[in-house]
mmCIF file of C-alpha atoms in Angstrom:
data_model
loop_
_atom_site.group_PDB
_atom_site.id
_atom_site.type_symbol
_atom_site.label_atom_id
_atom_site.label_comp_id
_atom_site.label_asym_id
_atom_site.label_seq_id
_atom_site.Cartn_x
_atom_site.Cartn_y
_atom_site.Cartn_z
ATOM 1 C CA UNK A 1453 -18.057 -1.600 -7.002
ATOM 2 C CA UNK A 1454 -19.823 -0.057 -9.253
ATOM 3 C CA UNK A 1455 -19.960 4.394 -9.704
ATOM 4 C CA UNK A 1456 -17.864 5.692 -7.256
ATOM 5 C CA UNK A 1457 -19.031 8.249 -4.758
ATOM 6 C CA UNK A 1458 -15.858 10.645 -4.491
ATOM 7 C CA UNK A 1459 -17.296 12.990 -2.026
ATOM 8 C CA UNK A 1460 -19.786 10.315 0.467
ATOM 9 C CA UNK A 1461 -19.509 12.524 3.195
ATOM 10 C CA UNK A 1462 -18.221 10.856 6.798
ATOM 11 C CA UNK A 1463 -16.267 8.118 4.510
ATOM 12 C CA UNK A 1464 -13.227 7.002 5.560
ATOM 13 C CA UNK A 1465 -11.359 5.562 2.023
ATOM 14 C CA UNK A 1466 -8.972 2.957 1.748
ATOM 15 C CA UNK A 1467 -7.429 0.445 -0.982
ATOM 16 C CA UNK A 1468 -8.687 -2.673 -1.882
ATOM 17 C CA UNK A 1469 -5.855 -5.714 -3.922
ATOM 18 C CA UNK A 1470 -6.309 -8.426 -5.643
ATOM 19 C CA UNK A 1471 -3.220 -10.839 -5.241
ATOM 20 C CA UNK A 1472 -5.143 -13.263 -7.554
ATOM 21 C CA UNK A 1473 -4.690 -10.777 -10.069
ATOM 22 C CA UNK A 1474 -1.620 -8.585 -9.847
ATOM 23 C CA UNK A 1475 1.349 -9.840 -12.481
ATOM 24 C CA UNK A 1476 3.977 -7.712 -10.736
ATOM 25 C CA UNK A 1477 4.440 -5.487 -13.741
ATOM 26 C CA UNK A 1478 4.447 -2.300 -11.624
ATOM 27 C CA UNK A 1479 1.918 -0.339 -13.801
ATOM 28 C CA UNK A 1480 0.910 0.993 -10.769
ATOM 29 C CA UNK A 1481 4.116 1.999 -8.763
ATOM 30 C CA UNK A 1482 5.269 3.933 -12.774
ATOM 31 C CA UNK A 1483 2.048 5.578 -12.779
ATOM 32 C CA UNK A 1484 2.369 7.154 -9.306
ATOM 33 C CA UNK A 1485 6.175 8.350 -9.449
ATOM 34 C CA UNK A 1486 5.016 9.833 -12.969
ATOM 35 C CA UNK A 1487 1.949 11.802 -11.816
ATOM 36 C CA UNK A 1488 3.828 12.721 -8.698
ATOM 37 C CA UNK A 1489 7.283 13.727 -10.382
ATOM 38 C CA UNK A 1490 8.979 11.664 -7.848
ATOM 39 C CA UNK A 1491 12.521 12.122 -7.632
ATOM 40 C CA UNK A 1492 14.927 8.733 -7.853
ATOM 41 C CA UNK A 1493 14.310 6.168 -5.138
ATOM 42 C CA UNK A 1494 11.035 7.707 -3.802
ATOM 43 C CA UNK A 1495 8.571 5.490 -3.951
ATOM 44 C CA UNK A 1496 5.372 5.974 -2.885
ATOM 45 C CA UNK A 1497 3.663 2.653 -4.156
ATOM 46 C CA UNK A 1498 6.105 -0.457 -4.189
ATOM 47 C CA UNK A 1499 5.215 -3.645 -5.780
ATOM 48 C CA UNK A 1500 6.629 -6.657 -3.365
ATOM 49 C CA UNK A 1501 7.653 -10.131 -5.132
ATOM 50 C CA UNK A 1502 7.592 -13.077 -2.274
ATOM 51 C CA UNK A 1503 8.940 -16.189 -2.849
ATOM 52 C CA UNK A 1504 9.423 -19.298 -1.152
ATOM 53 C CA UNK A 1505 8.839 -23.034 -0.818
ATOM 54 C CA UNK A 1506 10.915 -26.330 -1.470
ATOM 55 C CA UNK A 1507 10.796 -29.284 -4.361
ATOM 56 C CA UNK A 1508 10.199 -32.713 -2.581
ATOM 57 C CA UNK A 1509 12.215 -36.077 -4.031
ATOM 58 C CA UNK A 1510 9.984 -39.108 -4.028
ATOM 59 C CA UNK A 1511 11.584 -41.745 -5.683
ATOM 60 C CA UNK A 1512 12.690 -40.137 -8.999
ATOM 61 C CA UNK A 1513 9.735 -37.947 -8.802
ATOM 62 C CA UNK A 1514 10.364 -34.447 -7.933
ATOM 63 C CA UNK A 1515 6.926 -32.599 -6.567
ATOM 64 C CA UNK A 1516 7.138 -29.072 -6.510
ATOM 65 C CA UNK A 1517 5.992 -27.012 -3.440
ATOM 66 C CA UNK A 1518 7.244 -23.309 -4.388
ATOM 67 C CA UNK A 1519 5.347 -19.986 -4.844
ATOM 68 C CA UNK A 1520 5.637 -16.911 -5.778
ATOM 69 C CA UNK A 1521 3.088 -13.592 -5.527
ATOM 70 C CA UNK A 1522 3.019 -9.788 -5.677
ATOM 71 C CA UNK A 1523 1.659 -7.384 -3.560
ATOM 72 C CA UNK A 1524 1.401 -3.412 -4.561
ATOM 73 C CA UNK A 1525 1.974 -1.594 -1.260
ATOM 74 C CA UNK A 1526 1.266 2.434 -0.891
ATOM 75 C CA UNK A 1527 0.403 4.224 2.491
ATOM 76 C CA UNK A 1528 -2.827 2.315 4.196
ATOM 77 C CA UNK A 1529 -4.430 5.395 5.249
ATOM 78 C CA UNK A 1530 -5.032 3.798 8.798
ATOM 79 C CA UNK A 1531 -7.305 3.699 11.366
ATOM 80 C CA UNK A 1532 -4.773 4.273 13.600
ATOM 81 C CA UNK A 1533 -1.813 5.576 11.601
ATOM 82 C CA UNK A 1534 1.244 5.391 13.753
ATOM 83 C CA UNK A 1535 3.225 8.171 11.949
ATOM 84 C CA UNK A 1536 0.478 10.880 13.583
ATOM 85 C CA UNK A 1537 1.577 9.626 16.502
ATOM 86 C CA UNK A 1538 5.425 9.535 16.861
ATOM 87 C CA UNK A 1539 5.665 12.966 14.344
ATOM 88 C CA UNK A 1540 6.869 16.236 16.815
ATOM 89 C CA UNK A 1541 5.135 18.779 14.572
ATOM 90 C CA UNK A 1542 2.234 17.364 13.564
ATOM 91 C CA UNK A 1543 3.175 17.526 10.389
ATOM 92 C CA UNK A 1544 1.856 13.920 9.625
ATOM 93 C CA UNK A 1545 -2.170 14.894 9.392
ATOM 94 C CA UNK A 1546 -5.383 13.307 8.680
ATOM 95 C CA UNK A 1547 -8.510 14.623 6.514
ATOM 96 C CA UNK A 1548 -11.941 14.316 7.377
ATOM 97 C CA UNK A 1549 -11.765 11.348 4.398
ATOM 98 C CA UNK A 1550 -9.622 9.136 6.644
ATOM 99 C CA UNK A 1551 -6.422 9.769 3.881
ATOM 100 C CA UNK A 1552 -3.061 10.977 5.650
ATOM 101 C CA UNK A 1553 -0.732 13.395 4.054
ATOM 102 C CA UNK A 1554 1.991 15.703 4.887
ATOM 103 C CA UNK A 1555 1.745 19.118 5.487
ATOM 104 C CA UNK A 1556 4.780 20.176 4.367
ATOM 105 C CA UNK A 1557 4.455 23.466 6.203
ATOM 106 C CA UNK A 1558 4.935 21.837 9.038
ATOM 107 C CA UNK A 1559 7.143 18.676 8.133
ATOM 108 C CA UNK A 1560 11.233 19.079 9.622
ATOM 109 C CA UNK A 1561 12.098 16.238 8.039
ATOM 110 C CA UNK A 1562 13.211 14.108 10.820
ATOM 111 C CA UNK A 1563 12.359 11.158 9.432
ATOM 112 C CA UNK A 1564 10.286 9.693 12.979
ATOM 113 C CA UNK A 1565 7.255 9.106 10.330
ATOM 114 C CA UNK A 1566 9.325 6.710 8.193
ATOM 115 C CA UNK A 1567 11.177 4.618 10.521
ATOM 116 C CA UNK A 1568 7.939 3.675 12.501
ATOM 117 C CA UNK A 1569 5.050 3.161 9.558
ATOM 118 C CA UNK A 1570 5.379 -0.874 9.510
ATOM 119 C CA UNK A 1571 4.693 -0.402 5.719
ATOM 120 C CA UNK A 1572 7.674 1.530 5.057
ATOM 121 C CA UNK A 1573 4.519 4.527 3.284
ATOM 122 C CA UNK A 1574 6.479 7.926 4.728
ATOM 123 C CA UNK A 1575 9.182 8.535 2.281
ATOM 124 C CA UNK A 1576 12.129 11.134 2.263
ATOM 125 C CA UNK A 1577 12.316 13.472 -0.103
ATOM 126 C CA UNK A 1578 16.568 14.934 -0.288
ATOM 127 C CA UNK A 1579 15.496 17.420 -2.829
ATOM 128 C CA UNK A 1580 13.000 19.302 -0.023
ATOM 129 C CA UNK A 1581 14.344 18.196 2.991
ATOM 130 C CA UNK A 1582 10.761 16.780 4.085
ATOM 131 C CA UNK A 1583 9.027 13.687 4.118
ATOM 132 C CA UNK A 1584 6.401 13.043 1.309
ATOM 133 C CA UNK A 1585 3.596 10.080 1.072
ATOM 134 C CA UNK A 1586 0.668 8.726 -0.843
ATOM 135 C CA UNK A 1587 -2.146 10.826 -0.435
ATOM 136 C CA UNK A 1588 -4.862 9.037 -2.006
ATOM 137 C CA UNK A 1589 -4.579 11.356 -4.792
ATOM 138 C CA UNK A 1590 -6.487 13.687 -3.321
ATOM 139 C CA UNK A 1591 -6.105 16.334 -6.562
ATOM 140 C CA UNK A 1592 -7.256 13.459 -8.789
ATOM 141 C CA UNK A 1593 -10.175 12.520 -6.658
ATOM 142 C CA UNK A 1594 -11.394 16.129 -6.101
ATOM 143 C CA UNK A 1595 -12.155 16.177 -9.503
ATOM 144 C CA UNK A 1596 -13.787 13.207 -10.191
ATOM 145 C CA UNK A 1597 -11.024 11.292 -10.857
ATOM 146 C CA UNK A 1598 -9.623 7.651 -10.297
ATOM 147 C CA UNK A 1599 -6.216 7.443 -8.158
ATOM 148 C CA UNK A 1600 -3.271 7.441 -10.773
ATOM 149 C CA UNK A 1601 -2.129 3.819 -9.315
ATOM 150 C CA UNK A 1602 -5.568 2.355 -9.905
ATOM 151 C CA UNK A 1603 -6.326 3.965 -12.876
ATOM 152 C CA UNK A 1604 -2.883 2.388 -14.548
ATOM 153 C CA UNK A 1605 -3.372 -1.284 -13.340
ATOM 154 C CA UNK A 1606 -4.183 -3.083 -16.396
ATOM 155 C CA UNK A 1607 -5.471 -6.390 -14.752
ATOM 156 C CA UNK A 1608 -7.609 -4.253 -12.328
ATOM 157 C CA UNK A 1609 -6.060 -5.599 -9.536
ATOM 158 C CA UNK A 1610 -6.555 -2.453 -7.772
ATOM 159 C CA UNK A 1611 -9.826 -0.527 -6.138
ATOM 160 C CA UNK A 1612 -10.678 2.153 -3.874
ATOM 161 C CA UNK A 1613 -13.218 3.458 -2.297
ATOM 162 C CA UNK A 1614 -15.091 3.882 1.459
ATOM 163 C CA UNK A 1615 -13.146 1.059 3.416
ATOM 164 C CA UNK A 1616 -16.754 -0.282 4.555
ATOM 165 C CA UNK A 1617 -17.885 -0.344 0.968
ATOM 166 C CA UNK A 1618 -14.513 -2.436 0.638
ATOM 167 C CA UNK A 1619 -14.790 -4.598 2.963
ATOM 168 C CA UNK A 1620 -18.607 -5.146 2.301
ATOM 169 C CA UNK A 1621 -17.801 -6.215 -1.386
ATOM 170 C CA UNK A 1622 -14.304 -7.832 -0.596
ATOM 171 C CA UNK A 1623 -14.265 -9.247 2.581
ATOM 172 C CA UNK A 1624 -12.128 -8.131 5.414
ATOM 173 C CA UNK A 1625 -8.363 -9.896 4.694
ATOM 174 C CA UNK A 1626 -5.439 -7.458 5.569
ATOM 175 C CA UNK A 1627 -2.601 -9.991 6.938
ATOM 176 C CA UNK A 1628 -0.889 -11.493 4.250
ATOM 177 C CA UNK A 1629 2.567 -12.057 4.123
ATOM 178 C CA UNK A 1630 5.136 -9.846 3.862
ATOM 179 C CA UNK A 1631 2.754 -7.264 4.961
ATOM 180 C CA UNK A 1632 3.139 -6.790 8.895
ATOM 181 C CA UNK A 1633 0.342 -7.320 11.878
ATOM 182 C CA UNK A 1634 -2.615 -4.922 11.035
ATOM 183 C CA UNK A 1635 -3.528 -5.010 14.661
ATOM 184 C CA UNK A 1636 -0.532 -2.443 14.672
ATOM 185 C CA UNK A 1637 -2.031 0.370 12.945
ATOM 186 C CA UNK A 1638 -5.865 -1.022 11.553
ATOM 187 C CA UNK A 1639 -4.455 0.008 7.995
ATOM 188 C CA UNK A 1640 -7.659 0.900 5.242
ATOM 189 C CA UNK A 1641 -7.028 -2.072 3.197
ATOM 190 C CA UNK A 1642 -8.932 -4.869 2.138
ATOM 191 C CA UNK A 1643 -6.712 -8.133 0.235
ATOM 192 C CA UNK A 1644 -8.333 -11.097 -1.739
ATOM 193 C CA UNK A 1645 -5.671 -13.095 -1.176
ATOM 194 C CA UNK A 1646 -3.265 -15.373 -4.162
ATOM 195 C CA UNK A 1647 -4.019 -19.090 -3.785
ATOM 196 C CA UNK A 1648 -0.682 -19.293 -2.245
ATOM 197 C CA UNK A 1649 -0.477 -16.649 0.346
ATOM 198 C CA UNK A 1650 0.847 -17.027 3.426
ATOM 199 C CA UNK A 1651 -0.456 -15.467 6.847
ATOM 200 C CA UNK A 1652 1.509 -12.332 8.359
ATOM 201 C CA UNK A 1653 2.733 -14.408 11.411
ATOM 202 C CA UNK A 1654 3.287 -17.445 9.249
ATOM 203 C CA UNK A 1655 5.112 -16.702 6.056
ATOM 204 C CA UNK A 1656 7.920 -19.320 5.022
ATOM 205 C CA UNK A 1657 8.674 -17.244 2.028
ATOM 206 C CA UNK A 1658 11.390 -14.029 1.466
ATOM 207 C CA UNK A 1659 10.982 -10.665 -0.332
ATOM 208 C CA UNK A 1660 12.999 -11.449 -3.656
ATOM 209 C CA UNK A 1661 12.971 -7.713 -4.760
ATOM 210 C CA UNK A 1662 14.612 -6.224 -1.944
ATOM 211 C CA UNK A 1663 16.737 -3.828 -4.209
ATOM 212 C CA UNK A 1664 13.825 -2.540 -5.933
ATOM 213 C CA UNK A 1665 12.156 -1.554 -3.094
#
């Protein structure tokens, strides 16, 4: 994309993924429960192995039909992020960049935030009581920085920037399988999708990392 603007003023940021690239080694998901000191089982960027298709017998050939790819998944930073909307305290809150965080003034820790993001972002923190989430690394990027997760990814399968700027250079993709509808919340992301990927509403394949996740 080129130099990054980290203060375009009226910009509303957002990720951008490369399937085609991404080798699940979780460079990314390491990097951000390191810079964040994330306790055990907080994650705020999950990488997402799906898996699926059949081998076909013709004759005494056997033709292969499966597939596998990864997608790293943090908080979207919607347009419409549902955890504003169901959270009693307002706690769940949105800067003038578009990126939601917590304020943890606010946060009870009820967990309403979590159990309706479709992308699983909101996490719960047992340690503070409160809920916690990818902020975009807003400390990094106020100082000129790249976000820890896309700073770490050594294939580059991972950008950021103004979603338009995204989506101008990458196209608009957001519904690939096992991610859920985007119509739901009109999440900041922006996918080039694997050769293999599957729609949202179409997927054949399963999540063979549940554990990790």
């Amino acid at each position: 994309m080129g130099e990054k603007n980290y203060t375009a003023k009226g910009a509303k940021y957002g990720f951008f993924f490369d399937q085609t690239l991404c080798t699940g080694c979780k460079a990314c998901q390491i990097a951000c429960i390191d810079k964040h000191d994330l306790p055990t089982g907080v994650r705020w960027r999950r990488v997402v192995e799906y898996s699926g298709g059949t081998w076909q017998i013709s004759g005494d050939t056997f033709n292969p039909s499966v597939f596998t790819y990864y997608t790293s998944v943090s908080c979207n930073h919607c347009e419409d992020p549902i955890c504003m909307k169901v959270c009693p305290t307002t706690a769940m809150s949105r800067r003038d960049d578009g990126t939601v965080y917590v304020d943890q003034d606010k946060c009870v820790g009820c967990r309403y935030c979590e159990w309706a993001c479709p992308y699983s972002a909101p996490q719960y923190r047992k340690d503070t009581g409160r809920m916690s989430k990818c902020d975009l690394c807003y400390d990094y990027r106020s100082k000129g920085k790249e976000p820890a997760c896309v700073a770490a990814c050594p294939s580059r399968a991972l950008d950021w920037g103004p979603i338009d700027e995204l989506r101008s250079t990458y196209g608009n993709e957001d519904a690939i399988a096992p991610l859920p509808d985007p119509s739901v919340t009109k999440p900041h992301l922006v996918i080039t999708a694997h050769r293999d990927a599957q729609r949202w509403d179409e997927g054949t394949g399963e999540i063979a990392n549940t554990k990790e996740i």
